[in-house]
Amino acid sequence: MNYTNEELKQKIQELKRKLDVTVVAHFYQRDEVYEMADITGDSLELAMKTKNDDKEFVVFCGVAFMGQSVKVLSPEKRVVMPKLACCSMARMIDTLYYDESVKFLEERGIPKEKILPITYINSNADVKAKVGEMGGMVCTSANAKKIITTALGEGKKILFVPDRCLGQNIANQMGLKSMVIGLDDMDPKEADIICYDGFCSVHQLFTVEDIEFYRKKYPGIKIAVHPECDPAICEKADFVGSTSQLIRYISELPKEQKVAVGTEYNLVNRLRPENTYVLSSTKPECPTMNETTLEDLYLTLKSIDEGKPINEIEVDEKTVKWARVALERMLEL
Ligand code: 13P
Ligand code: SF4
């Protein structure tokens, strides 16, 4: 296909006017795709806003678990994704690894009924369903602290999957004891939060040396990072928050205040033209978020127009039932 980006944008706009669709994009999408969206946000905002949307089709530009979450929350909607890109962290856990983690705790004297599982929204629907079935819930980076505070009220051990960094960072913020299965030899009975050993390959790129470099180069600079970064990074940062929280924090800084940001490149690049730096000497792009192109978006809308939608998300009934329980427990809070 030999359309320029401008031509593609025009065609996309025409199809959007014609069809009963809402285009949704996560903050990490490429700029040209992001510009085409009706709804943008972090994963929590996208889950909430699309739930209340009344169009027949949701065209979701993001990674697969996000499209699945829309389908789970609103099974009557038709959800299509220009690319079925799978977040590398979400791929680190499946239902077998989940079951093994529960078994690990049982073998160390913590019975199933004493475990409260929490899954980061960056997980596939079948893992969310397992969590829902065991009485647990979903969290995002924007509400993890609130969810964990509520969960602790039940007096159980928290099994936190799949992101060990988010689990450890929240535990550190709240003064709780955490351990990572397979990495720490702590007795899980001694820990408040037991984390699965998953992580985000993009947020692992930021290092303590990057922070030291920027602090030395620009004394007084602020360091703002996403909680998927390693605890060693978060401990040294001035601000830790989800993508929307980072945007808000940076927009409220005085113009002349320099800030180095530890999250995905597309978002950082869009933040503000001056005094904003990417906290890395390499370009921290999320390969899967970047898979979706303008051409993919156009072809997806065209396929809807032709009555043969491509990449439609399907989730089986049982998975929808329990994954929805886990997601709705979060939304209720
Ligand atoms: P947010 O919940 O902040 O949007 O983060 C999602 C994500 O994938 C970050 O890597
Ligand atoms: Fe997944 Fe990391 Fe990409 Fe976020 S940045 S979608 S956690 S791989």
PDB file of C-alpha atoms in Angstrom, residues 29-197:
ATOM      1  CA  GLN A  29       1.127   4.213  20.923  1.00  0.00           C
ATOM      2  CA  ARG A  30       3.036   5.881  18.092  1.00  0.00           C
ATOM      3  CA  ASP A  31       2.114   9.585  17.782  1.00  0.00           C
ATOM      4  CA  GLU A  32       0.355   9.246  14.434  1.00  0.00           C
ATOM      5  CA  VAL A  33      -1.864   6.424  15.758  1.00  0.00           C
ATOM      6  CA  TYR A  34      -2.456   8.198  19.078  1.00  0.00           C
ATOM      7  CA  GLU A  35      -3.693  11.295  17.205  1.00  0.00           C
ATOM      8  CA  MET A  36      -6.459   9.263  15.563  1.00  0.00           C
ATOM      9  CA  ALA A  37      -7.979   8.078  18.852  1.00  0.00           C
ATOM     10  CA  ASP A  38     -11.295   9.189  20.386  1.00  0.00           C
ATOM     11  CA  ILE A  39     -10.290   7.838  23.785  1.00  0.00           C
ATOM     12  CA  THR A  40      -6.738   7.873  25.178  1.00  0.00           C
ATOM     13  CA  GLY A  41      -5.400   7.115  28.607  1.00  0.00           C
ATOM     14  CA  ASP A  42      -3.553   4.744  30.896  1.00  0.00           C
ATOM     15  CA  SER A  43      -4.803   1.206  31.328  1.00  0.00           C
ATOM     16  CA  LEU A  44      -7.185   2.092  34.185  1.00  0.00           C
ATOM     17  CA  GLU A  45      -8.704   5.037  32.309  1.00  0.00           C
ATOM     18  CA  LEU A  46      -9.092   2.980  29.143  1.00  0.00           C
ATOM     19  CA  ALA A  47     -10.848   0.175  31.021  1.00  0.00           C
ATOM     20  CA  MET A  48     -13.289   2.648  32.625  1.00  0.00           C
ATOM     21  CA  LYS A  49     -13.915   4.919  29.638  1.00  0.00           C
ATOM     22  CA  THR A  50     -14.506   2.141  27.100  1.00  0.00           C
ATOM     23  CA  LYS A  51     -16.897   0.413  29.488  1.00  0.00           C
ATOM     24  CA  ASN A  52     -19.170   3.464  29.266  1.00  0.00           C
ATOM     25  CA  ASP A  53     -18.822   3.893  25.514  1.00  0.00           C
ATOM     26  CA  ASP A  54     -21.926   3.060  23.458  1.00  0.00           C
ATOM     27  CA  LYS A  55     -20.504   2.392  19.968  1.00  0.00           C
ATOM     28  CA  GLU A  56     -20.842  -1.094  18.438  1.00  0.00           C
ATOM     29  CA  PHE A  57     -17.122  -1.490  17.712  1.00  0.00           C
ATOM     30  CA  VAL A  58     -14.134  -0.642  19.879  1.00  0.00           C
ATOM     31  CA  VAL A  59     -10.969  -0.456  17.777  1.00  0.00           C
ATOM     32  CA  PHE A  60      -8.247  -0.847  20.368  1.00  0.00           C
ATOM     33  CA  CYS A  61      -4.696   0.315  19.608  1.00  0.00           C
ATOM     34  CA  GLY A  62      -2.648  -1.195  22.390  1.00  0.00           C
ATOM     35  CA  VAL A  63      -1.597  -4.636  23.544  1.00  0.00           C
ATOM     36  CA  ALA A  64      -3.791  -7.736  23.608  1.00  0.00           C
ATOM     37  CA  PHE A  65      -4.624  -7.825  27.329  1.00  0.00           C
ATOM     38  CA  MET A  66      -6.129  -4.332  27.033  1.00  0.00           C
ATOM     39  CA  GLY A  67      -8.497  -5.337  24.213  1.00  0.00           C
ATOM     40  CA  GLN A  68      -9.387  -8.475  26.172  1.00  0.00           C
ATOM     41  CA  SER A  69     -10.240  -6.390  29.240  1.00  0.00           C
ATOM     42  CA  VAL A  70     -12.741  -4.353  27.204  1.00  0.00           C
ATOM     43  CA  LYS A  71     -14.337  -7.553  25.895  1.00  0.00           C
ATOM     44  CA  VAL A  72     -14.486  -9.040  29.389  1.00  0.00           C
ATOM     45  CA  LEU A  73     -16.120  -5.933  30.857  1.00  0.00           C
ATOM     46  CA  SER A  74     -18.537  -5.509  27.952  1.00  0.00           C
ATOM     47  CA  PRO A  75     -19.025  -8.852  26.161  1.00  0.00           C
ATOM     48  CA  GLU A  76     -21.767  -7.308  24.002  1.00  0.00           C
ATOM     49  CA  LYS A  77     -19.236  -4.968  22.358  1.00  0.00           C
ATOM     50  CA  ARG A  78     -17.241  -6.022  19.327  1.00  0.00           C
ATOM     51  CA  VAL A  79     -13.579  -5.410  20.024  1.00  0.00           C
ATOM     52  CA  VAL A  80     -11.022  -5.431  17.235  1.00  0.00           C
ATOM     53  CA  MET A  81      -7.314  -4.731  17.443  1.00  0.00           C
ATOM     54  CA  PRO A  82      -5.252  -3.428  14.524  1.00  0.00           C
ATOM     55  CA  LYS A  83      -2.410  -5.616  15.874  1.00  0.00           C
ATOM     56  CA  LEU A  84      -2.729  -8.527  18.273  1.00  0.00           C
ATOM     57  CA  ALA A  85       0.468  -7.476  20.022  1.00  0.00           C
ATOM     58  CA  CYS A  86       1.202  -9.233  23.299  1.00  0.00           C
ATOM     59  CA  CYS A  87       2.852  -7.331  26.170  1.00  0.00           C
ATOM     60  CA  SER A  88       6.028  -9.247  27.082  1.00  0.00           C
ATOM     61  CA  MET A  89       5.198  -9.070  30.785  1.00  0.00           C
ATOM     62  CA  ALA A  90       1.711 -10.534  30.266  1.00  0.00           C
ATOM     63  CA  ARG A  91       3.360 -13.425  28.400  1.00  0.00           C
ATOM     64  CA  MET A  92       5.499 -14.273  31.419  1.00  0.00           C
ATOM     65  CA  ILE A  93       2.604 -15.878  33.245  1.00  0.00           C
ATOM     66  CA  ASP A  94      -0.010 -18.371  32.094  1.00  0.00           C
ATOM     67  CA  THR A  95      -2.495 -20.439  34.084  1.00  0.00           C
ATOM     68  CA  LEU A  96       0.044 -23.234  34.702  1.00  0.00           C
ATOM     69  CA  TYR A  97       2.635 -20.870  36.163  1.00  0.00           C
ATOM     70  CA  TYR A  98      -0.142 -19.276  38.179  1.00  0.00           C
ATOM     71  CA  ASP A  99      -1.169 -22.658  39.611  1.00  0.00           C
ATOM     72  CA  GLU A 100       2.463 -23.447  40.385  1.00  0.00           C
ATOM     73  CA  SER A 101       2.789 -20.209  42.341  1.00  0.00           C
ATOM     74  CA  VAL A 102      -0.266 -21.101  44.426  1.00  0.00           C
ATOM     75  CA  LYS A 103       1.201 -24.586  44.968  1.00  0.00           C
ATOM     76  CA  PHE A 104       4.512 -23.044  46.048  1.00  0.00           C
ATOM     77  CA  LEU A 105       2.679 -21.205  48.837  1.00  0.00           C
ATOM     78  CA  GLU A 106       0.588 -24.242  49.813  1.00  0.00           C
ATOM     79  CA  GLU A 107       3.724 -26.370  50.108  1.00  0.00           C
ATOM     80  CA  ARG A 108       5.137 -23.782  52.492  1.00  0.00           C
ATOM     81  CA  GLY A 109       2.174 -23.985  54.817  1.00  0.00           C
ATOM     82  CA  ILE A 110      -0.109 -21.263  53.434  1.00  0.00           C
ATOM     83  CA  PRO A 111      -3.460 -22.858  52.503  1.00  0.00           C
ATOM     84  CA  LYS A 112      -5.340 -21.625  49.463  1.00  0.00           C
ATOM     85  CA  GLU A 113      -8.041 -19.962  51.553  1.00  0.00           C
ATOM     86  CA  LYS A 114      -5.381 -17.806  53.200  1.00  0.00           C
ATOM     87  CA  ILE A 115      -4.098 -16.492  49.841  1.00  0.00           C
ATOM     88  CA  LEU A 116      -5.551 -13.396  48.199  1.00  0.00           C
ATOM     89  CA  PRO A 117      -4.314 -13.118  44.617  1.00  0.00           C
ATOM     90  CA  ILE A 118      -3.949  -9.767  42.874  1.00  0.00           C
ATOM     91  CA  THR A 119      -3.055  -9.559  39.227  1.00  0.00           C
ATOM     92  CA  TYR A 120      -1.692  -6.489  37.541  1.00  0.00           C
ATOM     93  CA  ILE A 121      -3.944  -5.636  34.590  1.00  0.00           C
ATOM     94  CA  ASN A 122      -0.971  -6.558  32.356  1.00  0.00           C
ATOM     95  CA  SER A 123      -1.990 -10.220  32.281  1.00  0.00           C
ATOM     96  CA  ASN A 124      -4.144 -12.295  29.980  1.00  0.00           C
ATOM     97  CA  ALA A 125      -7.831 -12.898  30.641  1.00  0.00           C
ATOM     98  CA  ASP A 126      -7.335 -16.541  31.679  1.00  0.00           C
ATOM     99  CA  VAL A 127      -4.950 -15.502  34.470  1.00  0.00           C
ATOM    100  CA  LYS A 128      -7.412 -12.789  35.562  1.00  0.00           C
ATOM    101  CA  ALA A 129     -10.114 -15.483  35.613  1.00  0.00           C
ATOM    102  CA  LYS A 130      -8.009 -17.700  37.908  1.00  0.00           C
ATOM    103  CA  VAL A 131      -7.553 -14.733  40.226  1.00  0.00           C
ATOM    104  CA  GLY A 132     -11.277 -13.891  40.163  1.00  0.00           C
ATOM    105  CA  GLU A 133     -12.184 -17.506  40.944  1.00  0.00           C
ATOM    106  CA  MET A 134      -9.893 -17.461  43.989  1.00  0.00           C
ATOM    107  CA  GLY A 135     -11.572 -14.315  45.373  1.00  0.00           C
ATOM    108  CA  GLY A 136      -8.903 -11.916  44.131  1.00  0.00           C
ATOM    109  CA  MET A 137      -8.873  -8.848  41.945  1.00  0.00           C
ATOM    110  CA  VAL A 138      -7.065  -6.845  39.309  1.00  0.00           C
ATOM    111  CA  CYS A 139      -5.031  -3.683  39.881  1.00  0.00           C
ATOM    112  CA  THR A 140      -3.318  -1.182  37.623  1.00  0.00           C
ATOM    113  CA  SER A 141      -0.269   0.907  38.356  1.00  0.00           C
ATOM    114  CA  ALA A 142      -2.606   3.838  39.082  1.00  0.00           C
ATOM    115  CA  ASN A 143      -4.535   2.094  41.869  1.00  0.00           C
ATOM    116  CA  ALA A 144      -2.206  -0.703  43.093  1.00  0.00           C
ATOM    117  CA  LYS A 145      -1.680   0.897  46.510  1.00  0.00           C
ATOM    118  CA  LYS A 146      -5.414   1.281  47.109  1.00  0.00           C
ATOM    119  CA  ILE A 147      -6.140  -2.281  45.975  1.00  0.00           C
ATOM    120  CA  ILE A 148      -3.391  -3.731  48.153  1.00  0.00           C
ATOM    121  CA  THR A 149      -4.553  -1.692  51.158  1.00  0.00           C
ATOM    122  CA  THR A 150      -8.070  -3.096  50.706  1.00  0.00           C
ATOM    123  CA  ALA A 151      -6.752  -6.626  50.193  1.00  0.00           C
ATOM    124  CA  LEU A 152      -4.650  -6.479  53.358  1.00  0.00           C
ATOM    125  CA  GLY A 153      -7.858  -5.766  55.275  1.00  0.00           C
ATOM    126  CA  GLU A 154      -8.845  -9.402  54.613  1.00  0.00           C
ATOM    127  CA  GLY A 155      -5.876 -10.595  56.707  1.00  0.00           C
ATOM    128  CA  LYS A 156      -4.524 -12.884  53.996  1.00  0.00           C
ATOM    129  CA  LYS A 157      -1.186 -13.311  52.223  1.00  0.00           C
ATOM    130  CA  ILE A 158      -1.141 -11.429  48.928  1.00  0.00           C
ATOM    131  CA  LEU A 159       0.058 -13.322  45.880  1.00  0.00           C
ATOM    132  CA  PHE A 160       0.949 -10.571  43.399  1.00  0.00           C
ATOM    133  CA  VAL A 161       1.333 -11.491  39.705  1.00  0.00           C
ATOM    134  CA  PRO A 162       2.990 -11.003  37.251  1.00  0.00           C
ATOM    135  CA  ASP A 163       5.069  -7.842  37.880  1.00  0.00           C
ATOM    136  CA  ARG A 164       7.514  -8.331  40.734  1.00  0.00           C
ATOM    137  CA  CYS A 165       8.650  -4.675  40.488  1.00  0.00           C
ATOM    138  CA  LEU A 166       5.188  -3.187  40.967  1.00  0.00           C
ATOM    139  CA  GLY A 167       4.562  -5.570  43.889  1.00  0.00           C
ATOM    140  CA  GLN A 168       7.895  -4.776  45.536  1.00  0.00           C
ATOM    141  CA  ASN A 169       7.563  -1.029  44.956  1.00  0.00           C
ATOM    142  CA  ILE A 170       4.125  -0.842  46.551  1.00  0.00           C
ATOM    143  CA  ALA A 171       5.325  -2.992  49.454  1.00  0.00           C
ATOM    144  CA  ASN A 172       8.288  -0.624  49.976  1.00  0.00           C
ATOM    145  CA  GLN A 173       6.024   2.452  49.831  1.00  0.00           C
ATOM    146  CA  MET A 174       3.694   0.929  52.405  1.00  0.00           C
ATOM    147  CA  GLY A 175       6.426  -0.441  54.680  1.00  0.00           C
ATOM    148  CA  LEU A 176       5.373  -4.044  54.002  1.00  0.00           C
ATOM    149  CA  LYS A 177       7.566  -7.128  53.648  1.00  0.00           C
ATOM    150  CA  SER A 178       7.748  -8.610  50.170  1.00  0.00           C
ATOM    151  CA  MET A 179       9.505 -11.532  48.526  1.00  0.00           C
ATOM    152  CA  VAL A 180       9.842 -12.835  44.989  1.00  0.00           C
ATOM    153  CA  ILE A 181       9.194 -16.514  44.289  1.00  0.00           C
ATOM    154  CA  GLY A 182      12.384 -18.168  43.055  1.00  0.00           C
ATOM    155  CA  LEU A 183      14.572 -15.121  43.796  1.00  0.00           C
ATOM    156  CA  ASP A 184      14.389 -14.694  47.575  1.00  0.00           C
ATOM    157  CA  ASP A 185      14.767 -17.455  50.137  1.00  0.00           C
ATOM    158  CA  MET A 186      12.565 -15.707  52.683  1.00  0.00           C
ATOM    159  CA  ASP A 187       9.859 -17.885  54.249  1.00  0.00           C
ATOM    160  CA  PRO A 188       6.629 -16.712  52.529  1.00  0.00           C
ATOM    161  CA  LYS A 189       4.907 -16.862  55.924  1.00  0.00           C
ATOM    162  CA  GLU A 190       7.126 -13.916  56.920  1.00  0.00           C
ATOM    163  CA  ALA A 191       6.105 -11.827  53.887  1.00  0.00           C
ATOM    164  CA  ASP A 192       2.986  -9.708  53.394  1.00  0.00           C
ATOM    165  CA  ILE A 193       3.228  -9.724  49.596  1.00  0.00           C
ATOM    166  CA  ILE A 194       4.597 -12.665  47.632  1.00  0.00           C
ATOM    167  CA  CYS A 195       5.461 -11.627  44.091  1.00  0.00           C
ATOM    168  CA  TYR A 196       5.686 -13.670  40.931  1.00  0.00           C
ATOM    169  CA  ASP A 197       8.958 -13.160  39.045  1.00  0.00           C
TER     170      ASP A 197
END
